[in-house]
Amino acid sequence: AQKVTQAQTEISVVEKEDVTLDCVYETRDTTYYLFWYKQPPSGELVFLIRRNSFDEQNEISGRYSWNFQKSTSSFNFTITASQVVDSAVYFCALSDNTDKLIFGTGTRLQVFP
Amino acid sequence: DSGVTQTPKHLITATGQRVTLRCSPRSGDLSVYWYQQSLDQGLQFLIHYYNGEERAKGNILERFSAQQFPDLHSELNLSSLELGDSALYFCASSVRVSPNNEQFFGPGTRLTVL
């Protein structure tokens, strides 16, 4: 069965600290896709990144970076020099052959000034 | 703004009632997905339509039904509502069916059942 685990329920940091959000997934498929979404206090879900199972290259986008490791079934998300506007719930999700997204339970990040 | 629209934004109703949630996908997107976000169940996939046809069903109750119309907008019908149906209902759209495509989410409809 497919499953996504985000063990960190809530993380609090002070502005400018780096923070890593963990994501561990389970799937029997060899082809699958991993996603991160952000849900700010306003409630909408904002797409951040997609990664397929054949591409283990890490990705950096501004202050955001993602580390994909198939050996540990992890797809972790790091925010460098966090800002108050980064405060949100972050969801990791998995998509295999079934089109649907399987979400983790989310990690609430609070960045204090 | 993702380009996906959902109406209404908020809905308050009573147990036993029936409601209809509406979703318009991004221009050009043929796939529409419905998800439910509740405190106890988290974000759960309900159903997927592609170009008018049902493609996949998730944890959708029999009291719930959906359809996608020729103009590609979709409606989620919830009937015989119970307190536990209170949740945020999201619609998402993508260009095609492939799981490779990112899904763009609408702002959601918050349903409160009293």
XYZ file of C-alpha atoms in Angstrom:
227
model
C 0.000 0.000 0.000
C 1.098 3.537 -0.633
C 1.755 5.731 2.339
C 3.370 9.057 3.173
C 4.643 9.795 6.656
C 5.458 13.233 7.967
C 6.548 12.515 11.514
C 6.979 16.157 12.500
C 3.588 17.517 13.473
C 4.749 21.016 14.279
C 8.047 22.898 14.070
C 8.770 26.333 15.482
C 11.792 28.358 14.480
C 12.978 31.923 14.690
C 13.409 33.920 11.515
C 16.620 33.270 9.580
C 17.003 29.764 10.960
C 17.222 26.886 8.507
C 14.546 24.215 8.853
C 14.109 20.757 7.322
C 10.757 19.068 6.926
C 10.931 15.300 6.709
C 8.924 13.066 4.402
C 9.121 9.281 4.176
C 7.089 7.367 1.639
C 6.121 3.762 0.895
C 5.201 2.341 -2.472
C 5.714 -0.906 -4.353
C 5.800 0.820 -7.727
C 9.069 1.570 -9.455
C 7.598 4.616 -11.175
C 6.118 7.216 -8.921
C 6.058 10.947 -8.308
C 6.587 12.978 -5.186
C 5.233 16.424 -4.477
C 5.340 19.135 -1.870
C 2.429 21.500 -1.317
C 2.157 24.508 0.981
C -1.055 25.453 2.773
C -0.783 28.993 4.188
C -3.250 30.269 6.802
C -5.554 31.414 4.005
C -6.224 27.743 3.280
C -5.388 27.184 -0.367
C -2.940 24.464 -1.424
C 0.031 25.771 -3.364
C 2.157 23.459 -5.504
C 5.878 23.699 -4.730
C 7.685 20.866 -6.498
C 7.326 17.560 -8.352
C 10.011 14.894 -8.520
C 9.843 11.576 -10.369
C 11.347 8.356 -9.074
C 14.052 8.251 -11.747
C 15.495 11.613 -10.922
C 17.420 11.652 -7.676
C 19.064 14.988 -8.300
C 18.557 17.454 -5.520
C 16.812 20.659 -6.452
C 17.232 24.186 -5.252
C 14.827 27.036 -5.864
C 15.785 30.207 -4.072
C 15.635 29.513 -0.340
C 13.959 26.147 -0.926
C 15.782 22.890 -1.549
C 14.706 19.287 -1.764
C 16.693 16.136 -1.046
C 15.372 12.941 -2.640
C 16.943 9.662 -1.484
C 15.476 6.437 -2.844
C 17.674 4.346 -0.562
C 15.842 5.693 2.480
C 12.518 6.452 0.702
C 12.745 10.050 1.779
C 12.004 13.355 0.114
C 12.970 16.080 2.556
C 12.380 19.790 2.163
C 14.702 22.460 3.541
C 13.975 26.146 3.896
C 17.097 28.245 4.299
C 16.968 31.519 6.224
C 13.304 31.074 7.077
C 10.930 34.032 7.014
C 7.632 34.731 8.750
C 5.859 34.319 5.402
C 7.014 30.697 5.339
C 4.614 29.940 8.199
C 2.196 27.366 6.829
C 1.331 23.700 6.819
C 3.476 21.756 4.380
C 2.278 18.544 2.816
C 4.301 15.868 1.118
C 2.366 13.730 -1.393
C 2.897 10.619 -3.499
C 1.369 9.718 -6.842
C 1.874 6.333 -8.473
C -0.112 4.713 -11.248
C -3.453 5.735 -9.900
C -3.550 9.471 -10.640
C -4.592 10.408 -7.131
C -2.347 12.171 -4.645
C -1.717 10.436 -1.337
C -0.913 13.077 1.236
C 0.998 12.930 4.469
C -0.536 14.416 7.569
C 1.354 17.668 7.115
C 3.893 19.598 9.163
C 2.883 22.933 10.629
C 5.787 25.367 10.451
C 5.710 28.481 12.582
C 8.385 31.087 11.979
C 8.627 33.715 14.678
C 10.156 37.161 14.121
C -4.221 32.251 -7.958
C -4.186 28.717 -9.385
C -6.888 29.392 -11.972
C -9.207 26.817 -10.394
C -12.414 28.292 -9.017
C -14.731 26.816 -6.432
C -18.106 28.009 -5.233
C -19.361 28.631 -2.707
C -16.479 29.547 -0.425
C -18.429 28.737 2.716
C -21.525 26.646 3.248
C -23.421 26.139 6.486
C -26.236 23.643 6.560
C -28.047 21.206 8.800
C -27.830 17.458 9.210
C -29.875 15.533 6.691
C -29.617 18.211 4.028
C -28.110 18.020 0.550
C -25.570 20.436 -0.938
C -23.767 20.889 -4.245
C -20.208 22.127 -4.518
C -19.038 23.503 -7.829
C -15.602 23.550 -9.440
C -14.283 25.112 -12.637
C -10.872 23.794 -13.705
C -8.059 25.826 -15.195
C -8.535 26.662 -18.830
C -7.397 23.681 -20.901
C -7.330 21.188 -18.036
C -9.351 18.045 -18.669
C -8.886 16.342 -15.296
C -10.772 17.297 -12.162
C -10.094 15.781 -8.742
C -11.987 16.174 -5.495
C -10.365 15.954 -2.071
C -11.690 16.245 1.452
C -9.634 17.786 4.254
C -10.865 17.094 7.760
C -9.178 17.223 11.153
C -9.434 13.506 11.781
C -8.878 12.134 8.254
C -6.444 14.671 6.853
C -6.392 15.255 3.093
C -8.129 12.402 1.301
C -8.783 11.766 -2.355
C -12.455 11.349 -3.200
C -12.864 11.032 -6.961
C -11.272 11.852 -10.327
C -12.934 12.764 -13.608
C -11.245 13.100 -16.961
C -13.047 14.726 -19.865
C -16.435 13.813 -18.470
C -15.639 10.232 -17.495
C -15.057 8.907 -14.002
C -11.455 7.650 -13.765
C -10.871 6.705 -10.158
C -12.674 6.596 -6.846
C -11.134 6.914 -3.428
C -12.712 7.019 -0.002
C -15.957 8.515 -1.222
C -19.113 7.733 0.703
C -22.163 6.403 -1.121
C -24.018 9.533 0.000
C -21.593 11.553 -2.133
C -21.607 11.717 -5.903
C -19.911 13.794 -8.536
C -20.010 14.509 -12.228
C -18.108 16.454 -14.833
C -20.097 18.318 -17.439
C -19.318 18.886 -21.159
C -17.899 22.329 -20.360
C -15.545 20.489 -17.954
C -16.814 22.043 -14.747
C -17.549 19.554 -12.008
C -20.022 19.277 -9.184
C -19.763 17.293 -5.968
C -23.112 16.421 -4.431
C -23.284 15.574 -0.745
C -26.564 14.236 0.617
C -28.009 13.119 3.968
C -25.331 15.240 5.568
C -23.885 14.267 8.926
C -21.853 16.266 11.426
C -18.772 14.345 10.367
C -19.052 15.648 6.816
C -17.922 19.062 8.006
C -14.644 19.644 6.199
C -12.805 21.660 3.603
C -13.491 20.288 0.132
C -10.898 20.950 -2.514
C -11.126 20.610 -6.231
C -7.943 20.285 -8.264
C -7.297 20.158 -11.971
C -4.528 18.986 -14.234
C -3.918 18.903 -17.950
C -4.000 15.167 -18.444
C -4.440 11.928 -16.582
C -0.813 11.014 -16.053
C 0.323 11.052 -12.411
C 3.268 13.074 -13.604
C 1.137 16.163 -13.865
C 0.955 18.484 -10.937
C -2.525 19.154 -9.683
C -3.544 22.767 -9.175
C -5.915 23.290 -6.304
C -8.813 25.660 -5.939
C -9.376 27.713 -2.784
C -11.733 25.119 -1.325
C -15.291 25.114 -0.020
C -15.626 25.002 3.745
C -18.693 22.978 4.660
C -20.112 23.202 8.159
C -22.891 20.808 9.105
C -24.801 21.816 12.245
